[in-house]
Amino acid sequence: MTDTATEPSAPRRRHPVTALGGSVFALGLVAGVAGWRFGWIEMTVFAVACVLALVLAIGFVLGRSELEIDRELSPERVMAGETAIASLTARNGGRRRTRAVTVRERIDGVPLPVAIPALAVGEDHRVVYRLPTLRRGTIEVGPAVVSRGDPLGLLVREVAHSPATTLWVHPRWRSVAALPA
């Protein structure tokens, strides 16, 4: 793969707790204090349920992903209006079957969701998509970010798997006949 790789530049989460996860934590804390202070069993049960939901959500974001993601641009330099495609290949390099995931690819800052099905050990899946080449300039493709989260959306972990690649779009040009001497 010959690509101009740079460091992943997508905005990444600093911590895995979502806004909903923070709200559940705060509600659980308030309910726990109120249940303990005023002796409300219902509030105590609600607080325990909030803590239990957060603890169970941790299991969904822990662990390493054995997914290997590669991207190729073909070609890497085009004239405005010509066809350029990107090929995203996901491979399961682990010892267990992976679950289906959605990879968030960024094309010039705009997110493009790419669905990757569950992969058996050693299996790979390739997705090909067109890149916009109407304007001249550079188009940054990537990084490919895989998000892992719990079903309730309390915790989310994002990992960039493939660095950003640059597509160069040159202005259109034509050959001009030579002037007579």
Short mmCIF file of N, CA, C and O in Angstrom, two decimals, residues 65-68 90-100 116-125:
data_model
loop_
_atom_site.label_atom_id
_atom_site.label_comp_id
_atom_site.label_asym_id
_atom_site.label_seq_id
_atom_site.Cartn_x
_atom_site.Cartn_y
_atom_site.Cartn_z
N SER A 65 -9.61 -5.08 20.00
CA SER A 65 -10.22 -5.49 18.74
C SER A 65 -9.15 -6.12 17.87
O SER A 65 -8.09 -5.55 17.69
N GLU A 66 -9.42 -7.30 17.36
CA GLU A 66 -8.46 -7.99 16.51
C GLU A 66 -8.67 -7.64 15.04
O GLU A 66 -8.12 -8.28 14.16
N LEU A 67 -9.44 -6.60 14.79
CA LEU A 67 -9.73 -6.18 13.43
C LEU A 67 -8.57 -5.36 12.88
O LEU A 67 -8.08 -4.44 13.52
N GLU A 68 -8.09 -5.72 11.69
CA GLU A 68 -7.03 -4.99 11.01
C GLU A 68 -7.66 -4.30 9.81
O GLU A 68 -8.30 -4.96 8.98
N ALA A 90 -11.11 -4.92 5.74
CA ALA A 90 -11.08 -5.30 7.16
C ALA A 90 -10.75 -6.79 7.23
O ALA A 90 -11.35 -7.61 6.52
N ARG A 91 -9.80 -7.15 8.10
CA ARG A 91 -9.37 -8.53 8.25
C ARG A 91 -9.38 -8.91 9.72
O ARG A 91 -8.95 -8.14 10.56
N ASN A 92 -9.88 -10.11 9.99
CA ASN A 92 -9.89 -10.62 11.36
C ASN A 92 -8.56 -11.33 11.60
O ASN A 92 -8.35 -12.43 11.11
N GLY A 93 -7.68 -10.70 12.36
CA GLY A 93 -6.38 -11.29 12.66
C GLY A 93 -6.35 -11.96 14.02
O GLY A 93 -5.28 -12.34 14.49
N GLY A 94 -7.50 -12.15 14.64
CA GLY A 94 -7.56 -12.72 15.98
C GLY A 94 -7.81 -14.21 15.98
O GLY A 94 -7.74 -14.88 14.95
N ARG A 95 -8.12 -14.73 17.15
CA ARG A 95 -8.39 -16.16 17.33
C ARG A 95 -9.88 -16.47 17.50
O ARG A 95 -10.25 -17.61 17.68
N ARG A 96 -10.71 -15.40 17.49
CA ARG A 96 -12.15 -15.58 17.63
C ARG A 96 -12.88 -14.80 16.55
O ARG A 96 -12.32 -13.87 15.97
N ARG A 97 -14.12 -15.15 16.34
CA ARG A 97 -14.98 -14.44 15.39
C ARG A 97 -15.23 -13.03 15.91
O ARG A 97 -15.46 -12.83 17.10
N THR A 98 -15.16 -12.04 15.02
CA THR A 98 -15.45 -10.66 15.42
C THR A 98 -16.93 -10.39 15.23
O THR A 98 -17.59 -11.05 14.43
N ARG A 99 -17.44 -9.43 15.94
CA ARG A 99 -18.84 -9.04 15.75
C ARG A 99 -18.92 -7.98 14.66
O ARG A 99 -17.91 -7.36 14.30
N ALA A 100 -20.10 -7.79 14.12
CA ALA A 100 -20.31 -6.78 13.08
C ALA A 100 -20.09 -5.39 13.68
O ALA A 100 -20.54 -5.11 14.80
N ILE A 116 -19.17 -3.26 8.38
CA ILE A 116 -18.31 -4.45 8.28
C ILE A 116 -19.06 -5.58 8.98
O ILE A 116 -19.37 -5.48 10.17
N PRO A 117 -19.36 -6.68 8.27
CA PRO A 117 -20.08 -7.78 8.90
C PRO A 117 -19.18 -8.56 9.87
O PRO A 117 -17.97 -8.32 9.93
N ALA A 118 -19.77 -9.48 10.62
CA ALA A 118 -19.00 -10.34 11.51
C ALA A 118 -18.06 -11.19 10.65
O ALA A 118 -18.44 -11.69 9.59
N LEU A 119 -16.81 -11.29 11.10
CA LEU A 119 -15.79 -12.00 10.33
C LEU A 119 -15.27 -13.21 11.09
O LEU A 119 -14.98 -13.12 12.28
N ALA A 120 -15.14 -14.34 10.39
CA ALA A 120 -14.55 -15.53 10.97
C ALA A 120 -13.03 -15.33 11.08
O ALA A 120 -12.48 -14.37 10.51
N VAL A 121 -12.35 -16.23 11.74
CA VAL A 121 -10.91 -16.14 11.92
C VAL A 121 -10.22 -16.17 10.55
O VAL A 121 -10.48 -17.05 9.74
N GLY A 122 -9.39 -15.17 10.28
CA GLY A 122 -8.65 -15.09 9.03
C GLY A 122 -9.45 -14.56 7.85
O GLY A 122 -8.89 -14.34 6.78
N GLU A 123 -10.72 -14.33 8.01
CA GLU A 123 -11.57 -13.84 6.92
C GLU A 123 -11.39 -12.34 6.75
O GLU A 123 -11.07 -11.63 7.69
N ASP A 124 -11.59 -11.86 5.52
CA ASP A 124 -11.54 -10.43 5.29
C ASP A 124 -12.75 -9.98 4.48
O ASP A 124 -13.42 -10.78 3.85
N HIS A 125 -13.03 -8.67 4.57
CA HIS A 125 -14.16 -8.07 3.87
C HIS A 125 -13.68 -6.77 3.26
O HIS A 125 -13.02 -5.97 3.91
#
